[in-house]
Structures are given as C-alpha cells and as structure tokens.
Amino acid sequence: MEEHAAYPAPERVTPDWRRLDVAVNRWGDRIAAGLSYAAENDTQIGRETARTIAHVLGRAFGRMSALAGYGRTGEGEYEQLRDEYLALAQGTETGWVKELVDTYGSYLVREKYPDVQTTTYMRQDHAKLEHLLVPTEVELDEQKYLVHVPGIYGRETIEDLTTTLAELQIDQDAALRAYLSLPDVSAVTGDVMVDFHSHFIGTYPSLEDAIYELSGVEDRIEEVHEYAAERHLIFDNISPDYEALAETMEAGFDIVEDDTGKRRVYAFYK
C-alpha cells in the first residue's frame, strides 16, 4: 500500500466527515473520470476536476468555506484554501481523503506558482504536494523575506519558521537570506544553518568575480596558452565569455545577488 505523507496542519475547525462521505459518493465518478483522463494523457488534472474535488472537500466545512467557494467559482485565497485542505489531511487516516488533498493541493500550487520547484527529480506536474516548494513570505519587523516551504506545511509551521529565522537573525545575514531565496531550497529542514553552511561557498565582489573563480578561468587560460605555444601561435589577449561560462555552471552552482543594493554576490553548491 502506498505511504501517505504526514500533513502538519494549522489550527482547524472540526470537519463534518459524514457530509464529506456523502459528497464523495455523489461526485466520486466525476472525479475518477478526471483523474483517469489526466493519467491517460500524462498530465495533471484539469480545472473542472479541481473544482469538483474542492466542492467535495468543502462539504466538510460547509458552504461558507474557502473550498466550497472554489468549487463554485474556481477562485479563492490560496492560504485559506491551503489551511482547510491540510486540516482535512491531518485530521484523518482515510487514504482517499489524503489522495484528494494531495491532488487538489498540488493543482492549486501549480496554478498559483507555475514555476514552482520540487524536492524530487520527478516532473513538476507529477510531483506530490510534499515535494512542491511553495514561495512563501515571512515577515520580521515589518520586513518581508522570501523563502520556500513544502506544500504540506501550513500557517502554524510558517509561524514557527518565522520565529526560527528571527532567532537566527536573518535580517542581519544577507548570505543566509540569499540561500533561502533559492527556489529549490526548503526552509523547513532539521537545521537551517547546517544546510546553509554545507552549501555556502563564499562571497564575491561581483558576478564576474564569482564566475571567474568557480569556473576555473585561470586554468582554462593556461590551457589555451599551452595549446597555442605548442603550435607556435601568438595572441595578445583572452577575454572570458561570462554569459556562456555562467550557463555551464548552472548545473553545479547557484549565484545570488545581494539584496541590500551592494554589488556583491553569494555562491552556493547545488
């Protein structure tokens, strides 16, 4: 049997599970057809299937819930929708409820954040909610910072993360902010600082300086000189193509510009 992710959830209203059962019995065939179509065409679910799932899940909280509203209109505030469906997943061991939450939640995240990154090598449209890194703003002393949080975490976890980042004095650590701003870095880990230090390479005065050192330009230039000397060739100057070098480095390094207006950059191992 497939294992289901734990869904840490915020404070929640007690769902009406009986109404949810009635709704899935009524709308289950339509949802199953939408899921089958997505599987057969190797894609994520369509909008109508997402609305049907939201309608079914929303029955647990009533017509005034954010989920019920999305079922009716196809619109809603992401944070409200997230907190409701995570409350359902956290409040039951029923497999089909967790599957519906995962399917709908994943769709909603991709709808709001089309370029969302994942913690897995699986295709983005196949990745589960727990693997989707949702862009999330945390606010400290009226200053907002962008981090990324797996989709199974809601309001309570984000509030705890904000407290942790305050204790780490993220407002005074531009390199840490740069690291956590990377779209493929989860801010919710066992130890943020251990992860940061294991990936941090250093600070450079400019993007060109970082590329020059990390790509080994000096070694490349030496190789060119040796090659030319063997063929009795003489030339005056070699100019690095920084744009091309940056592209070759993307697989192994992340380089982030300072967010305080200074020209320096921070480099990290992938």
Short mmCIF file of N, CA, C and O in Angstrom, two decimals, residues 97-151:
data_model
loop_
_atom_site.label_atom_id
_atom_site.label_comp_id
_atom_site.label_asym_id
_atom_site.label_seq_id
_atom_site.Cartn_x
_atom_site.Cartn_y
_atom_site.Cartn_z
N VAL A 97 -9.14 10.51 1.24
CA VAL A 97 -9.14 11.94 1.61
C VAL A 97 -7.76 12.53 1.37
O VAL A 97 -7.61 13.60 0.77
N LYS A 98 -6.73 11.82 1.82
CA LYS A 98 -5.36 12.30 1.63
C LYS A 98 -5.02 12.40 0.14
O LYS A 98 -4.32 13.33 -0.29
N GLU A 99 -5.50 11.45 -0.65
CA GLU A 99 -5.23 11.48 -2.08
C GLU A 99 -5.91 12.68 -2.74
O GLU A 99 -5.32 13.34 -3.61
N LEU A 100 -7.15 12.96 -2.35
CA LEU A 100 -7.84 14.12 -2.91
C LEU A 100 -7.15 15.41 -2.52
O LEU A 100 -7.01 16.34 -3.33
N VAL A 101 -6.72 15.49 -1.26
CA VAL A 101 -5.99 16.68 -0.80
C VAL A 101 -4.70 16.85 -1.58
O VAL A 101 -4.38 17.96 -2.04
N ASP A 102 -3.97 15.76 -1.77
CA ASP A 102 -2.71 15.83 -2.50
C ASP A 102 -2.94 16.27 -3.94
O ASP A 102 -2.22 17.13 -4.47
N THR A 103 -3.95 15.71 -4.58
CA THR A 103 -4.24 16.03 -5.97
C THR A 103 -4.68 17.48 -6.13
O THR A 103 -4.18 18.21 -6.98
N TYR A 104 -5.63 17.89 -5.30
CA TYR A 104 -6.13 19.26 -5.40
C TYR A 104 -5.07 20.27 -4.96
O TYR A 104 -4.86 21.29 -5.62
N GLY A 105 -4.40 19.99 -3.83
CA GLY A 105 -3.38 20.92 -3.34
C GLY A 105 -2.26 21.11 -4.34
O GLY A 105 -1.79 22.24 -4.56
N SER A 106 -1.82 20.04 -4.97
CA SER A 106 -0.77 20.13 -5.98
C SER A 106 -1.22 20.97 -7.16
O SER A 106 -0.47 21.79 -7.69
N TYR A 107 -2.46 20.75 -7.59
CA TYR A 107 -3.01 21.56 -8.69
C TYR A 107 -3.03 23.04 -8.31
O TYR A 107 -2.64 23.91 -9.09
N LEU A 108 -3.50 23.34 -7.09
CA LEU A 108 -3.64 24.72 -6.66
C LEU A 108 -2.28 25.43 -6.60
O LEU A 108 -2.15 26.58 -7.03
N VAL A 109 -1.27 24.73 -6.08
CA VAL A 109 0.07 25.32 -6.00
C VAL A 109 0.59 25.64 -7.40
O VAL A 109 1.13 26.72 -7.65
N ARG A 110 0.43 24.69 -8.32
CA ARG A 110 0.93 24.92 -9.69
C ARG A 110 0.14 26.02 -10.40
O ARG A 110 0.68 26.74 -11.23
N GLU A 111 -1.13 26.14 -10.07
CA GLU A 111 -1.95 27.19 -10.66
C GLU A 111 -1.46 28.56 -10.21
O GLU A 111 -1.37 29.50 -11.00
N LYS A 112 -1.13 28.69 -8.94
CA LYS A 112 -0.69 29.97 -8.39
C LYS A 112 0.78 30.25 -8.69
O LYS A 112 1.18 31.39 -8.92
N TYR A 113 1.59 29.17 -8.71
CA TYR A 113 3.04 29.32 -8.93
C TYR A 113 3.47 28.40 -10.07
O TYR A 113 3.97 27.30 -9.82
N PRO A 114 3.30 28.82 -11.31
CA PRO A 114 3.59 27.95 -12.46
C PRO A 114 5.04 27.47 -12.52
O PRO A 114 5.30 26.41 -13.09
N ASP A 115 5.97 28.23 -11.95
CA ASP A 115 7.38 27.86 -12.00
C ASP A 115 7.87 27.20 -10.71
O ASP A 115 9.07 27.16 -10.44
N VAL A 116 6.94 26.69 -9.91
CA VAL A 116 7.31 26.09 -8.63
C VAL A 116 8.36 24.99 -8.82
O VAL A 116 8.30 24.20 -9.77
N GLN A 117 9.35 24.96 -7.92
CA GLN A 117 10.40 23.94 -7.96
C GLN A 117 10.01 22.77 -7.06
O GLN A 117 9.08 22.87 -6.24
N THR A 118 10.74 21.68 -7.18
CA THR A 118 10.43 20.48 -6.40
C THR A 118 11.65 19.97 -5.65
O THR A 118 12.79 20.35 -5.94
N THR A 119 11.41 19.12 -4.68
CA THR A 119 12.48 18.47 -3.93
C THR A 119 12.78 17.09 -4.50
O THR A 119 13.52 16.32 -3.90
N THR A 120 12.21 16.79 -5.65
CA THR A 120 12.40 15.49 -6.27
C THR A 120 12.76 15.68 -7.73
O THR A 120 12.52 16.74 -8.31
N TYR A 121 13.34 14.65 -8.33
CA TYR A 121 13.67 14.72 -9.75
C TYR A 121 12.47 14.40 -10.63
O TYR A 121 12.55 14.45 -11.85
N MET A 122 11.36 14.08 -10.00
CA MET A 122 10.14 13.80 -10.75
C MET A 122 9.67 15.06 -11.48
O MET A 122 9.91 16.18 -11.03
N ARG A 123 9.04 14.89 -12.61
CA ARG A 123 8.47 16.02 -13.35
C ARG A 123 7.57 16.84 -12.44
O ARG A 123 6.82 16.30 -11.62
N GLN A 124 7.61 18.16 -12.63
CA GLN A 124 6.85 19.04 -11.75
C GLN A 124 5.37 18.68 -11.71
O GLN A 124 4.75 18.65 -10.66
N ASP A 125 4.78 18.36 -12.88
CA ASP A 125 3.35 18.07 -12.90
C ASP A 125 3.01 16.68 -12.38
O ASP A 125 1.84 16.31 -12.30
N HIS A 126 4.04 15.91 -12.01
CA HIS A 126 3.81 14.60 -11.39
C HIS A 126 4.17 14.61 -9.90
O HIS A 126 3.85 13.67 -9.18
N ALA A 127 4.85 15.66 -9.46
CA ALA A 127 5.32 15.72 -8.07
C ALA A 127 4.14 15.89 -7.12
O ALA A 127 3.16 16.57 -7.41
N LYS A 128 4.25 15.26 -5.96
CA LYS A 128 3.21 15.36 -4.95
C LYS A 128 3.34 16.66 -4.16
O LYS A 128 4.36 17.35 -4.23
N LEU A 129 2.31 16.96 -3.40
CA LEU A 129 2.25 18.21 -2.64
C LEU A 129 3.45 18.37 -1.72
O LEU A 129 3.99 19.46 -1.57
N GLU A 130 3.88 17.29 -1.10
CA GLU A 130 5.00 17.37 -0.16
C GLU A 130 6.31 17.74 -0.84
O GLU A 130 7.26 18.18 -0.19
N HIS A 131 6.39 17.56 -2.17
CA HIS A 131 7.62 17.84 -2.91
C HIS A 131 7.63 19.21 -3.57
O HIS A 131 8.64 19.61 -4.14
N LEU A 132 6.52 19.92 -3.53
CA LEU A 132 6.43 21.23 -4.18
C LEU A 132 6.87 22.32 -3.21
O LEU A 132 6.33 22.43 -2.10
N LEU A 133 7.85 23.13 -3.61
CA LEU A 133 8.39 24.17 -2.76
C LEU A 133 7.68 25.49 -3.04
O LEU A 133 7.97 26.17 -4.03
N VAL A 134 6.76 25.84 -2.16
CA VAL A 134 5.88 26.99 -2.38
C VAL A 134 6.58 28.28 -1.96
O VAL A 134 7.04 28.40 -0.82
N PRO A 135 6.67 29.28 -2.86
CA PRO A 135 7.21 30.59 -2.47
C PRO A 135 6.37 31.17 -1.33
O PRO A 135 5.14 31.26 -1.44
N THR A 136 7.04 31.56 -0.25
CA THR A 136 6.33 31.98 0.96
C THR A 136 7.02 33.21 1.56
O THR A 136 8.24 33.20 1.75
N GLU A 137 6.26 34.23 1.87
CA GLU A 137 6.82 35.41 2.51
C GLU A 137 6.74 35.28 4.02
O GLU A 137 5.69 34.91 4.56
N VAL A 138 7.86 35.54 4.70
CA VAL A 138 7.85 35.63 6.16
C VAL A 138 8.19 37.07 6.51
O VAL A 138 9.01 37.71 5.84
N GLU A 139 7.55 37.59 7.55
CA GLU A 139 7.73 38.99 7.91
C GLU A 139 8.37 39.11 9.28
O GLU A 139 7.89 38.54 10.26
N LEU A 140 9.45 39.88 9.34
CA LEU A 140 10.16 40.15 10.58
C LEU A 140 10.36 41.66 10.70
O LEU A 140 10.98 42.28 9.83
N ASP A 141 9.81 42.24 11.75
CA ASP A 141 9.96 43.68 11.98
C ASP A 141 9.57 44.48 10.74
O ASP A 141 10.30 45.38 10.29
N GLU A 142 8.41 44.13 10.19
CA GLU A 142 7.84 44.82 9.03
C GLU A 142 8.65 44.65 7.76
O GLU A 142 8.38 45.30 6.75
N GLN A 143 9.64 43.77 7.77
CA GLN A 143 10.42 43.47 6.58
C GLN A 143 10.06 42.07 6.11
O GLN A 143 10.06 41.11 6.90
N LYS A 144 9.76 41.91 4.81
CA LYS A 144 9.35 40.62 4.27
C LYS A 144 10.52 39.95 3.55
O LYS A 144 11.26 40.60 2.83
N TYR A 145 10.64 38.63 3.77
CA TYR A 145 11.69 37.84 3.13
C TYR A 145 11.04 36.65 2.44
O TYR A 145 10.11 36.03 2.96
N LEU A 146 11.57 36.32 1.26
CA LEU A 146 11.02 35.20 0.50
C LEU A 146 11.78 33.92 0.80
O LEU A 146 13.01 33.87 0.69
N VAL A 147 11.04 32.88 1.18
CA VAL A 147 11.61 31.55 1.38
C VAL A 147 10.70 30.57 0.66
O VAL A 147 9.70 30.96 0.03
N HIS A 148 11.03 29.28 0.74
CA HIS A 148 10.23 28.26 0.06
C HIS A 148 9.92 27.12 1.02
O HIS A 148 10.83 26.61 1.69
N VAL A 149 8.66 26.74 1.07
CA VAL A 149 8.17 25.78 2.06
C VAL A 149 7.41 24.66 1.35
O VAL A 149 6.57 24.93 0.48
N PRO A 150 7.68 23.39 1.67
CA PRO A 150 6.93 22.29 1.06
C PRO A 150 5.42 22.48 1.23
O PRO A 150 4.95 22.97 2.26
N GLY A 151 4.67 22.06 0.22
CA GLY A 151 3.24 22.32 0.18
C GLY A 151 2.41 21.68 1.27
O GLY A 151 1.25 22.03 1.43
#
